[in-house]
mmCIF file of C-alpha atoms in Angstrom:
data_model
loop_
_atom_site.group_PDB
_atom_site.id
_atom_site.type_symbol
_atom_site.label_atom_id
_atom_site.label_comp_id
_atom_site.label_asym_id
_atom_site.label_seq_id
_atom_site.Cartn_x
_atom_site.Cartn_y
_atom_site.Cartn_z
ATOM 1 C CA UNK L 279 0.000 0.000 0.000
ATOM 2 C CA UNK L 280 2.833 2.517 0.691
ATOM 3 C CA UNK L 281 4.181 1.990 -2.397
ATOM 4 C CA UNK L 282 1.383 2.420 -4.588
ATOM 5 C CA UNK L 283 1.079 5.842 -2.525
ATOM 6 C CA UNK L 284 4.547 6.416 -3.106
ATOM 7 C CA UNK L 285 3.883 5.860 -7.284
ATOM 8 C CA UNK L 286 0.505 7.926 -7.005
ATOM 9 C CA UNK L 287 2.079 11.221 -5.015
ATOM 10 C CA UNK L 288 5.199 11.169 -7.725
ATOM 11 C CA UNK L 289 2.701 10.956 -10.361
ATOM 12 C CA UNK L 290 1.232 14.202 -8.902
ATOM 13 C CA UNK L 291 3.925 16.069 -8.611
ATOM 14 C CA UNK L 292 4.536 15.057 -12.119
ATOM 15 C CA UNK L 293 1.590 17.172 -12.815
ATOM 16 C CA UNK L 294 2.344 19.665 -10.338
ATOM 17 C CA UNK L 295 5.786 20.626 -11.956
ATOM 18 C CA UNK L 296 4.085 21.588 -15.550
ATOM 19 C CA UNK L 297 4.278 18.313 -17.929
ATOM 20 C CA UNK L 298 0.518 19.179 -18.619
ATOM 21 C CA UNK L 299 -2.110 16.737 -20.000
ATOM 22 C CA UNK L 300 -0.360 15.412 -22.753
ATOM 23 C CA UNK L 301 2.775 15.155 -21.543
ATOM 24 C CA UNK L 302 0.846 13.248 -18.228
ATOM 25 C CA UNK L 303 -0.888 10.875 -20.880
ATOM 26 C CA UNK L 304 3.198 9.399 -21.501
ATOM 27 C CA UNK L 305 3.186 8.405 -18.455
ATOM 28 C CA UNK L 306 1.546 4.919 -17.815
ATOM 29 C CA UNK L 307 -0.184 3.938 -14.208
ATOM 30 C CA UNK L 308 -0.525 0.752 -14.784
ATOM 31 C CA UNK L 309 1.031 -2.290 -16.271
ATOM 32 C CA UNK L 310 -1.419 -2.616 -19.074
ATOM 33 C CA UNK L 311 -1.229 0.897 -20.065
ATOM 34 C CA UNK L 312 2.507 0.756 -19.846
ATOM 35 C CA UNK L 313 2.343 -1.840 -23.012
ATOM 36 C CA UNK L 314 0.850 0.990 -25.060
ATOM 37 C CA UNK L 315 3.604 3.174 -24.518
ATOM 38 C CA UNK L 316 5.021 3.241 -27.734
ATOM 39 C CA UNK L 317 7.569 6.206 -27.168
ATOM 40 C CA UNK L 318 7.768 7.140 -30.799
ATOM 41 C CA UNK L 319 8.829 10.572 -30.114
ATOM 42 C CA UNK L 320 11.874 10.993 -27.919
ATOM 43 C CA UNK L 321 10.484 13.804 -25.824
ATOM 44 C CA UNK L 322 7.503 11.711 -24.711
ATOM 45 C CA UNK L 323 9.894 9.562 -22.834
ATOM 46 C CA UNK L 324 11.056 12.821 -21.049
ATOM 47 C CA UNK L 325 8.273 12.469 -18.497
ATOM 48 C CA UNK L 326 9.042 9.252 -17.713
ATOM 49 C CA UNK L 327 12.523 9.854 -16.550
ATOM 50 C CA UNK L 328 10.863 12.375 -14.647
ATOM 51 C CA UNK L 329 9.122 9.849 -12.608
ATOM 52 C CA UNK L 330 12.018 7.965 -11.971
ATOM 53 C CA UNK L 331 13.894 10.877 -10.437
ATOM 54 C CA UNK L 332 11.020 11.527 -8.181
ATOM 55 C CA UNK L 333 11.440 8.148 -7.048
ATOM 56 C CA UNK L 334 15.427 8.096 -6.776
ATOM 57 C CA UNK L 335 16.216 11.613 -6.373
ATOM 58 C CA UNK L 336 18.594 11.568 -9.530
ATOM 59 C CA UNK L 337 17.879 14.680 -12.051
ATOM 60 C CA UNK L 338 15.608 13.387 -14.975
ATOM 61 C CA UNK L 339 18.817 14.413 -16.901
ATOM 62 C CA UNK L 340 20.637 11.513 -15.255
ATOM 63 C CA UNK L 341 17.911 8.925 -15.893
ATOM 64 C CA UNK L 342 17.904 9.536 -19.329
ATOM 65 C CA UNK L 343 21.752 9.323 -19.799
ATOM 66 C CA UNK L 344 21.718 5.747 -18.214
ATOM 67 C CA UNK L 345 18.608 4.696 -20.719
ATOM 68 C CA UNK L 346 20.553 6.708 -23.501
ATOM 69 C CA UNK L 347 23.863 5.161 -23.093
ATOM 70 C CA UNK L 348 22.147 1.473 -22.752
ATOM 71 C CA UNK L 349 20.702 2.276 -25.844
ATOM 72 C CA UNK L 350 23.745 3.090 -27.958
ATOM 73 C CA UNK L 351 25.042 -0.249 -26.635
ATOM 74 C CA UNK L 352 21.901 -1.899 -27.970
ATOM 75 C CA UNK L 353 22.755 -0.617 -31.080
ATOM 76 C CA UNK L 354 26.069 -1.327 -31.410
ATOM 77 C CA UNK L 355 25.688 -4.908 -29.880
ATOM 78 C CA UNK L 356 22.332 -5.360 -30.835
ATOM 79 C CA UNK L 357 22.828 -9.864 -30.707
ATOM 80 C CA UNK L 358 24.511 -9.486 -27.425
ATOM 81 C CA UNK L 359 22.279 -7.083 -25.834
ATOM 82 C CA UNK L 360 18.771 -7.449 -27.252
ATOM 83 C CA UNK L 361 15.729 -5.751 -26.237
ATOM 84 C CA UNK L 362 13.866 -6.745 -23.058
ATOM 85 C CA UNK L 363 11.116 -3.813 -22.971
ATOM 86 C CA UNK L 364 9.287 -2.161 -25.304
ATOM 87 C CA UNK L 365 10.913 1.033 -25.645
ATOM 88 C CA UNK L 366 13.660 1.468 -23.137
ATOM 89 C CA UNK L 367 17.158 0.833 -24.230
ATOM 90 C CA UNK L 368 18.125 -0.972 -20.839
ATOM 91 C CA UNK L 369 19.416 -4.760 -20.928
ATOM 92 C CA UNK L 370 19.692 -6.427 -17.612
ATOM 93 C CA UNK L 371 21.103 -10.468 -17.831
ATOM 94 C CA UNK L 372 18.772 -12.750 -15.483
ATOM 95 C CA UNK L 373 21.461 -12.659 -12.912
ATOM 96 C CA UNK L 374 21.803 -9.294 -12.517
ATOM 97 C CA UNK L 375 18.195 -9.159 -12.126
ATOM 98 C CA UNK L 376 17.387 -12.008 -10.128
ATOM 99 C CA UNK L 377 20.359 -12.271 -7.823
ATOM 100 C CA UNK L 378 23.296 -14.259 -8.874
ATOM 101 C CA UNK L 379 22.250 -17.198 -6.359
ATOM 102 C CA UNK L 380 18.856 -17.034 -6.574
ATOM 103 C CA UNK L 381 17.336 -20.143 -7.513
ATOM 104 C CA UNK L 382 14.646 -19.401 -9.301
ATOM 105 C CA UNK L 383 16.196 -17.774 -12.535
ATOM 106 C CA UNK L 384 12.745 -15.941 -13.298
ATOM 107 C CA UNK L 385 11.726 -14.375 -10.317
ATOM 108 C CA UNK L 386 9.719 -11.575 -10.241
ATOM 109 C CA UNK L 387 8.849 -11.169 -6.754
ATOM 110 C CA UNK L 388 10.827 -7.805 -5.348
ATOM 111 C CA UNK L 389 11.446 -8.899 -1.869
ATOM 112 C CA UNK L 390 13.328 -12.506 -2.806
ATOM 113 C CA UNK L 391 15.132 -10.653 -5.720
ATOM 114 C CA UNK L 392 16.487 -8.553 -2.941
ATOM 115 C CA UNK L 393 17.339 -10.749 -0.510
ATOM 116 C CA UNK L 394 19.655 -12.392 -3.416
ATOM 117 C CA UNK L 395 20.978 -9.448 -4.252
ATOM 118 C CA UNK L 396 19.458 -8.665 -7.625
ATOM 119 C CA UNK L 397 18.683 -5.208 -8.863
ATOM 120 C CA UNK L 398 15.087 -5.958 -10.255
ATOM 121 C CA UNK L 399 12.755 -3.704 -8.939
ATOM 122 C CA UNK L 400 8.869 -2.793 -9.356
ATOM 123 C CA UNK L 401 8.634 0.228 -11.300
ATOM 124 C CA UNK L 402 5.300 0.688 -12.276
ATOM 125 C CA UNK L 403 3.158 -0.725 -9.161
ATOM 126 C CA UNK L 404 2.125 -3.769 -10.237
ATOM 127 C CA UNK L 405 3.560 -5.560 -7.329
ATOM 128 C CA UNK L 406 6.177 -7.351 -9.763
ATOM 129 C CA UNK L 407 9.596 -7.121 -10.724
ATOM 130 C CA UNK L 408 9.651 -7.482 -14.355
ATOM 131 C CA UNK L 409 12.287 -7.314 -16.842
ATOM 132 C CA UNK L 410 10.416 -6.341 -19.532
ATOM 133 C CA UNK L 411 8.691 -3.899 -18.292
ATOM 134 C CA UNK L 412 10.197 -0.420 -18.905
ATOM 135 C CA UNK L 413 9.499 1.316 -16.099
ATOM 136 C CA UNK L 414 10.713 -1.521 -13.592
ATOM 137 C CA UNK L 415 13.833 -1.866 -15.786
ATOM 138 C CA UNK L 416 14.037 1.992 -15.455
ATOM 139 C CA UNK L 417 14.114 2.454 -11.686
ATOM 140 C CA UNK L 418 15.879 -0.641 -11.215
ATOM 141 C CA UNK L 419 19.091 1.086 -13.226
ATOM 142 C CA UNK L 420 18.442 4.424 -11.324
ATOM 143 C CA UNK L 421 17.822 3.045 -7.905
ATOM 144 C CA UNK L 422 21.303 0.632 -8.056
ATOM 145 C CA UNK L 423 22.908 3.924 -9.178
ATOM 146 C CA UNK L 424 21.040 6.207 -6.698
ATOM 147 C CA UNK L 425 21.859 4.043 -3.787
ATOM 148 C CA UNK L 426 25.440 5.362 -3.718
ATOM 149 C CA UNK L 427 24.160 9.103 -3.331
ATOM 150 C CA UNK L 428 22.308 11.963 -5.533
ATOM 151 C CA UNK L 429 25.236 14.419 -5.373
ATOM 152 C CA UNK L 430 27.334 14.835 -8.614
ATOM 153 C CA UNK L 431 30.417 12.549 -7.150
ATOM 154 C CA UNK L 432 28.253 10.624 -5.951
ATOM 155 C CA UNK L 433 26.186 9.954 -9.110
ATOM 156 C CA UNK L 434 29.751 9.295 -10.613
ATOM 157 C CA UNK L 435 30.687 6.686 -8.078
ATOM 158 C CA UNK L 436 27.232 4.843 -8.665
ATOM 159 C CA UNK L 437 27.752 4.594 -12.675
ATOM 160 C CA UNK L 438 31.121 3.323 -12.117
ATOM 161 C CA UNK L 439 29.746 0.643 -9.462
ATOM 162 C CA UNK L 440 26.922 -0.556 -11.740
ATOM 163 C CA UNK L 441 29.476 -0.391 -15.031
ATOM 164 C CA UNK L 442 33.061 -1.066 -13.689
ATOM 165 C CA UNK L 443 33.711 0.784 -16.974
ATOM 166 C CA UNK L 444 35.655 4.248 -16.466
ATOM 167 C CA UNK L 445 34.017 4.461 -20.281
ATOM 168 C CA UNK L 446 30.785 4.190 -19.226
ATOM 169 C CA UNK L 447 31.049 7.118 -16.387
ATOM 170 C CA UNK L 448 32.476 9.473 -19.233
ATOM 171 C CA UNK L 449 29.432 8.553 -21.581
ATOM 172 C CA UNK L 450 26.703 8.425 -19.350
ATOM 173 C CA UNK L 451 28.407 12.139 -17.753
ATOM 174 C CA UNK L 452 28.142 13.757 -21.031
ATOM 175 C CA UNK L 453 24.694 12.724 -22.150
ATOM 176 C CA UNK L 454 23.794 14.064 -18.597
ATOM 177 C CA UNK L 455 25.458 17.290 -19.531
ATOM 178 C CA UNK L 456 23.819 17.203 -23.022
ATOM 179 C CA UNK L 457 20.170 16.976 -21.604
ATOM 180 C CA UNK L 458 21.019 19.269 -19.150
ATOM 181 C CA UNK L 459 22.192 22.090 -21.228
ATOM 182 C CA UNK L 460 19.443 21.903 -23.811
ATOM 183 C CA UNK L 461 16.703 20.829 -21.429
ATOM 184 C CA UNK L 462 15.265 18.419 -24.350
ATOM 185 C CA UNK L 463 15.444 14.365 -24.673
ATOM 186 C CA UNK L 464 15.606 15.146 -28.393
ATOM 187 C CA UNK L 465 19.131 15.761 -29.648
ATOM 188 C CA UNK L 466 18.766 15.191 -33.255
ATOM 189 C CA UNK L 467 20.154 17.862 -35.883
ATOM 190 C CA UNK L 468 22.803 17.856 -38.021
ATOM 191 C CA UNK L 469 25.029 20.104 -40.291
ATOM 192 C CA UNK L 470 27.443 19.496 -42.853
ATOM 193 C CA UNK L 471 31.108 19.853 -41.646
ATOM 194 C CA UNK L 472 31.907 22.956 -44.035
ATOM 195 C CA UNK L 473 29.778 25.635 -45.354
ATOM 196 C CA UNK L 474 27.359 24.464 -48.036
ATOM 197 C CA UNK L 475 27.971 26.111 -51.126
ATOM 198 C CA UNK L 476 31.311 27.237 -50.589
ATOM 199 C CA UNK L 477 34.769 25.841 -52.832
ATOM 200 C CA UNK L 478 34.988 22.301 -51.470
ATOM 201 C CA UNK L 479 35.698 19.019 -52.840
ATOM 202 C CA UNK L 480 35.520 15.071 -51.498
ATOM 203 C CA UNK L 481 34.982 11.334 -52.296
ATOM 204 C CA UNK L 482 35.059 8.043 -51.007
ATOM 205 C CA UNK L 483 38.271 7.652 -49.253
ATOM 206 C CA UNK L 484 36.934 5.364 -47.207
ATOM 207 C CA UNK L 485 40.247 2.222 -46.366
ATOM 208 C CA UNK L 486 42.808 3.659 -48.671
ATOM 209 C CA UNK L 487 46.464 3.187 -47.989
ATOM 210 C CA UNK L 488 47.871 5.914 -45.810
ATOM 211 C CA UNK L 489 51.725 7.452 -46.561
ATOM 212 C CA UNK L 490 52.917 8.355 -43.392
ATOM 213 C CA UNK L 491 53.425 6.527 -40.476
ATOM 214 C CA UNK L 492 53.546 3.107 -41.066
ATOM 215 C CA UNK L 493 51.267 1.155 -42.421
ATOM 216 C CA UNK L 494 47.255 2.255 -41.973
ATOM 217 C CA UNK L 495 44.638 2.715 -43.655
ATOM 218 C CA UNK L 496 42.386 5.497 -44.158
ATOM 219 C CA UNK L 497 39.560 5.888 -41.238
ATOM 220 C CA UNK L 498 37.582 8.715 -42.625
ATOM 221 C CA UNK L 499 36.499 11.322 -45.616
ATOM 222 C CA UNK L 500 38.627 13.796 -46.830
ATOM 223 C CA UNK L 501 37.420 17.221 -47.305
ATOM 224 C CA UNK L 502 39.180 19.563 -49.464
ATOM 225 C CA UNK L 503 38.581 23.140 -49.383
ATOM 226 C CA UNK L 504 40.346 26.399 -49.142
ATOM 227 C CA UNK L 505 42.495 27.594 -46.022
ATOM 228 C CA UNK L 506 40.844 29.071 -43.394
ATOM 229 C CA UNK L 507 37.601 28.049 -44.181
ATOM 230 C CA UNK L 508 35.387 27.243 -41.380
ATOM 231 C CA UNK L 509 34.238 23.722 -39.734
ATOM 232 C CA UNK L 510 31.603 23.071 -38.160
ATOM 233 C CA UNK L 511 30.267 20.998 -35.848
ATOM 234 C CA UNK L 512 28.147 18.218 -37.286
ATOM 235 C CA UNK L 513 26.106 17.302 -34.222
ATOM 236 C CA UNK L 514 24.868 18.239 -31.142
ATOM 237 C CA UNK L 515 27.701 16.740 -28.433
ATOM 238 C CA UNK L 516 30.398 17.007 -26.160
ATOM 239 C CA UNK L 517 34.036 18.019 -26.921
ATOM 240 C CA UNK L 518 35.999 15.535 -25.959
ATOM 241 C CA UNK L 519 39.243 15.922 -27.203
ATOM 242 C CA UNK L 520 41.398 19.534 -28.474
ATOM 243 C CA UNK L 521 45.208 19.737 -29.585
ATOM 244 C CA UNK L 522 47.648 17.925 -31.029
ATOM 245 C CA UNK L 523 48.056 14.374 -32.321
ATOM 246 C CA UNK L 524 51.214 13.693 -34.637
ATOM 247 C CA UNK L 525 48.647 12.379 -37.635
ATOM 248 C CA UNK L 526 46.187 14.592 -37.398
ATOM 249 C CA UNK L 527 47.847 18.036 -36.689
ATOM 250 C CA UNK L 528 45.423 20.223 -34.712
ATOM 251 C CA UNK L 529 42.261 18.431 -34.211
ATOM 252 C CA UNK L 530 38.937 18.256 -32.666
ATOM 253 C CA UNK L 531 36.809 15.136 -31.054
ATOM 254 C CA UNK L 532 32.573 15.976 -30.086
ATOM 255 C CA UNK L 533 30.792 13.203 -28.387
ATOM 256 C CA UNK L 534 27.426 13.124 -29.503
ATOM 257 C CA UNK L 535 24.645 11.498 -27.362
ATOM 258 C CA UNK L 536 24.225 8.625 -30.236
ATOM 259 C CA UNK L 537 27.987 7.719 -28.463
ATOM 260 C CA UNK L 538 29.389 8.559 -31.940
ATOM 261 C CA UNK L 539 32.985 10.091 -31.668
ATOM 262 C CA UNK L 540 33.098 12.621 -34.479
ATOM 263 C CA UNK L 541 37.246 13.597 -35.057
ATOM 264 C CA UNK L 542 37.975 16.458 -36.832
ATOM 265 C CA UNK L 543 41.590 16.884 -38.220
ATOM 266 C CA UNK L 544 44.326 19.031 -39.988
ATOM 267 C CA UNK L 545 42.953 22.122 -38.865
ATOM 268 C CA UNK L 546 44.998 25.361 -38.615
ATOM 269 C CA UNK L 547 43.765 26.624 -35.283
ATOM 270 C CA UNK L 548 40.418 26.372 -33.303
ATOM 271 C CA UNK L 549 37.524 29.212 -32.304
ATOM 272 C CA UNK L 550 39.330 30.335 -29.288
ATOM 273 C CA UNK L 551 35.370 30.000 -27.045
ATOM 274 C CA UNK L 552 35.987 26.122 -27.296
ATOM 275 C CA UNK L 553 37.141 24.059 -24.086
ATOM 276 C CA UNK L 554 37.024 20.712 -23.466
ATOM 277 C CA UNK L 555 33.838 19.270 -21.621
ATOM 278 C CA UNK L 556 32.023 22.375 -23.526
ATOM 279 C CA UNK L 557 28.310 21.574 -25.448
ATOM 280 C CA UNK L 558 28.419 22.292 -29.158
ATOM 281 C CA UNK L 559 25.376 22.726 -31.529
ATOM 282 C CA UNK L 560 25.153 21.596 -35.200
ATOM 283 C CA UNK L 561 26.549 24.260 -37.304
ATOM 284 C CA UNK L 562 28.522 25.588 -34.817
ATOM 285 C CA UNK L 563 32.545 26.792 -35.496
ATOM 286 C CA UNK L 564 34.802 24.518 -34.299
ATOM 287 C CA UNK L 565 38.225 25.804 -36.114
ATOM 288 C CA UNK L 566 39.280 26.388 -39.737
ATOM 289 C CA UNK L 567 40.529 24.301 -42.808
ATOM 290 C CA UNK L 568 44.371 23.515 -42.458
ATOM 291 C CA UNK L 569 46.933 21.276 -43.225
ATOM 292 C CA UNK L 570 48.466 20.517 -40.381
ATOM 293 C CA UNK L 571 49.950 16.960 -38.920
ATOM 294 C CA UNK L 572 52.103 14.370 -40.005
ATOM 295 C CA UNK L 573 55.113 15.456 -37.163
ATOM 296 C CA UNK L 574 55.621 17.139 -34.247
ATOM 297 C CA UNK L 575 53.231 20.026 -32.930
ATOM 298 C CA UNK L 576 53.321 22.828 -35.633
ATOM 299 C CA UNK L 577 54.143 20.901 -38.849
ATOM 300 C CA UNK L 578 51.712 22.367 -41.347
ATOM 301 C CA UNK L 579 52.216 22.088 -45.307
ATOM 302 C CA UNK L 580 53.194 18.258 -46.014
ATOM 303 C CA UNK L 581 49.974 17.746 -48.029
ATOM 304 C CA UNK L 582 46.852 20.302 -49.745
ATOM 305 C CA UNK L 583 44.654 22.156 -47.220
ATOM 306 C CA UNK L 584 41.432 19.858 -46.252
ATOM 307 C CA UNK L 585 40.092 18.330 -43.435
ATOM 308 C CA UNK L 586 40.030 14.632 -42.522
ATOM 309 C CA UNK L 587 36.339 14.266 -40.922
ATOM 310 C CA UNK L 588 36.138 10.657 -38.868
ATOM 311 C CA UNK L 589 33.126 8.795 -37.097
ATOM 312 C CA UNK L 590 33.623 6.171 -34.362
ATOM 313 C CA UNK L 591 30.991 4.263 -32.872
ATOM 314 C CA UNK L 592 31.419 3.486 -28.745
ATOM 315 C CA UNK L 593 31.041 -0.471 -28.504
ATOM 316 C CA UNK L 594 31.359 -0.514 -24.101
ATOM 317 C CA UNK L 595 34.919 -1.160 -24.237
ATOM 318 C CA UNK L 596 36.474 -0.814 -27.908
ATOM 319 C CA UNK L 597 35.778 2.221 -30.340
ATOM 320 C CA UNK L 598 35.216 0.996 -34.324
ATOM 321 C CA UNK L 599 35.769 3.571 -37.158
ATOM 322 C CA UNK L 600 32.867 3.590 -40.018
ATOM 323 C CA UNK L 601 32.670 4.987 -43.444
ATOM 324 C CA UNK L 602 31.482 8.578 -42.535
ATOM 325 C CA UNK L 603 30.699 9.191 -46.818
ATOM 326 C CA UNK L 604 27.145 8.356 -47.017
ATOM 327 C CA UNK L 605 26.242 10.531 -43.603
ATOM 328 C CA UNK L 606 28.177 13.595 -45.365
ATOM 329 C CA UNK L 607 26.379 12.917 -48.507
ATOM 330 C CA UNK L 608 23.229 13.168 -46.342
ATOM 331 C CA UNK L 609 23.990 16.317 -44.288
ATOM 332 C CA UNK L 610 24.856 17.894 -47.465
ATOM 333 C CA UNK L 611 21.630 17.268 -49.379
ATOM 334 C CA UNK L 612 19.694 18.445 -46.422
ATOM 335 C CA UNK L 613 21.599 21.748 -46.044
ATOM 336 C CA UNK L 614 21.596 22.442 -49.845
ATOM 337 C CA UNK L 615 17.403 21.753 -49.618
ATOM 338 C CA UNK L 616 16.689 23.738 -47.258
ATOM 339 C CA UNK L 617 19.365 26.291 -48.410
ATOM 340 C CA UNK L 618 17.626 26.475 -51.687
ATOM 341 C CA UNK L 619 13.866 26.357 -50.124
ATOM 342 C CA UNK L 620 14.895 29.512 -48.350
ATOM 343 C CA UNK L 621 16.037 31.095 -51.695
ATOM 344 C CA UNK L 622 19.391 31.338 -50.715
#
C-alpha cells in the first residue's frame, strides 16, 4: 500500500511541476497501459525519466543518460544485448536481475530478488519485478545507481559501481550534460562539416592506404577546401578531445549522445570559445581548414589544405571507425534543400 502511494504522489507532482495533460498521458499507471507506450517521439519519454527521479532523487537528466547510453550499446551490440522492454534501451542479464544465487532464474517477486541481491525492482506498481517492463527496468538502473548518493560525485561513483567501466562514467556524464544544457530528450540535428555552397571538394576515401606513419589505412572522408575556411560541428555533443596528435595536426573530437565520436583533423587553429567538456550545436565553429599533422606540434604544409572528418561508434569497451561518406552525402543534401527552399 505505501508503495502504490509512493507511485501515485510522484505521479502528482509530475503534474504539479508543468508536464501538462499530454505530456501526463506518456506516463503509464498501470502495467497494461505501460504496453501501449510506444515512445515514438523521444520527448515523450522525457516524463518518464521524470518519474524515476522523483522516485530516486537523480535529475531526470541523469535517468535519461543511463537509458541513452544502454541504448547506444543496444545498437552497437544489438545480438549481445537485445531488447527486453518495449521502448527502453536498458538490458539487464537474469542474474543481474534475479540475484546471482537465486534459484529461481525468473523471479519476479521484489522482496526474494532482494534478498539475493538482484537489482530488479517494481517500477510501475504492479507488485512485480519485471524485466520487460520499462518502467521496472528503469528504476531498477536508477535506484542501483542512486543508492550510492544523488550528489554529482556521488552519481559518478554509482555509474562506475553498476558499469566497472571508467568508459561508461564518461558517456553516461556527457549525455547528462547534453540533456542538461538543452533541457530536451531530443538531440537530433545535423550540419554538414563545411559551409554548403562554398569551394569544397571530397569522395570516397573510405580504407585507402595511408603514406605516413607506417602502415594504416584510411579511417575517414577527406574534405578539401580552401584555407581558413570554417568547420563546423556536425552534431549536437560534447568536446571531448582539443590539440595535437602527430597524424592529425590540430584536431577536434565531439561526443554526440548517439555515443558517436566525431574527429575532426588538420585544422589550422580552433575558435578560441571552445574548451574541453564544452556543449556544441550543429553548425557551430569549431576551427578552420588547415593542413596541419604528419610530425611534431606545428608541422603544417606536407599535403593540400582539407580536413580529414572521422566517425567512431562506442562499442562498451572498444571504439570501431565507419565509413562517414554516405552521412556527409546526407547532411549535405539536407543543407543544400533547405538552403535552396529559403532562396538562398
Amino acid at each position: 500500500m505505501l508503495k502504490r502511494m509512493m507511485f501515485a504522489a510522484a505521479s502528482i507532482l509530475l503534474l504539479s511541476a508543468g508536464c501538462g495533460a499530454a505530456s501526463a498521458a506518456a506516463v503509464p499507471e498501470s502495467a497494461g497501459q505501460e504496453q501501449a507506450l510506444e515512445a515514438s517521439s523521444k520527448e515523450e519519454r522525457k516524463p518518464v525519466y521524470a518519474r524515476m527521479a522523483l522516485l530516486t532523487g537523480l535529475s531526470w537528466e541523469q535517468v535519461a543518460a543511463l537509458d541513452q547510453y544502454e541504448r547506444t550499446l543496444g545498437k552497437a551490440r544489438p545480438k549481445s544485448r537485445p531488447k527486453l522492454g518495449k521502448w527502453a534501451g536498458l538490458y539487464v542479464t537474469p542474474e543481474q536481475w534475479t540475484g546471482a544465487l537465486n534459484p529461481d532464474a525468473d523471479d519476479r517477486n521484489p522482496d526474494s530478488i532482494l534478498v539475493f541481491g538482484g537489482i530488479g525492482k517494481d517500477g510501475d506498481g504492479d507488485g512485480k519485478a519485471d524485466p520487460a517492463s520499462d518502467l521496472d527496468l528503469l528504476y531498477s538502473q536508477s535506484a542501483a545507481v542512486a543508492k550510492y548518493g544523488t550528489a554529482p560525485d556521488d552519481f559518478v561513483i554509482g555509474v562506475w559501481e553498476y558499469y566497472h567501466n571508467i568508459r561508461a562514467v564518461q558517456r553516461v556524464s556527457q549525455f547528462a550534460q547534453l540533456y542538461k544544457t538543452y533541457g530536451r530528450v531530443d538531440l537530433s540535428g545535423s550540419a554538414f562539416p563545411v559551409p554548403v555552397g562554398t569551394n569544397y571538394s571530397y569522395r570516397s576515401t573510405w580504407g585507402t592506404a595511408r603514406g605516413w606513419g607506417g602502415h594504416r589505412t584510411h579511417e575517414g572522408t577527406d574534405i578539401f577546401a580552401d584555407y581558413g575556411l570554417p568547420v563546423r560541428s556536425t552534431c549536437y555533443g560534447i568536446v571531448e578531445n582539443m590539440g595535437w596528435n602527430n597524424y592529425g595536426g590540430w584536431r577536434i573530437g565531439i561526443r554526440d549522445a548517439e555515443n558517436r565520436y566525431h574527429y575532426y583533423a588538420h585544422l589550422s587553429g580552433f575558435d578560441k570559445s571552445l574548451k574541453t567538456g564544452q556543449a556544441v550545436t550543429p553548425g557551430q565553429t569549431l576551427g578552420w581548414v588547415g593542413s596541419s599533422g604528419y610530425g611534431k606540434p606545428g608541422t603544417s604544409g606536407k599535403f593540400p589544405p582539407h580536413l580529414h572528418y572521422g566517425i567512431y561508434r562506442d562499442r562498451g569497451m572498444v571504439e570501431w571507425a565507419f565509413d562517414p561518406y554516405p552521412l556527409l552525402k546526407q547532411w549535405e543534401r539536407q543543407e543544400l534543400k533547405a538552403k535552396k527552399a529559403k532562396g538562398k
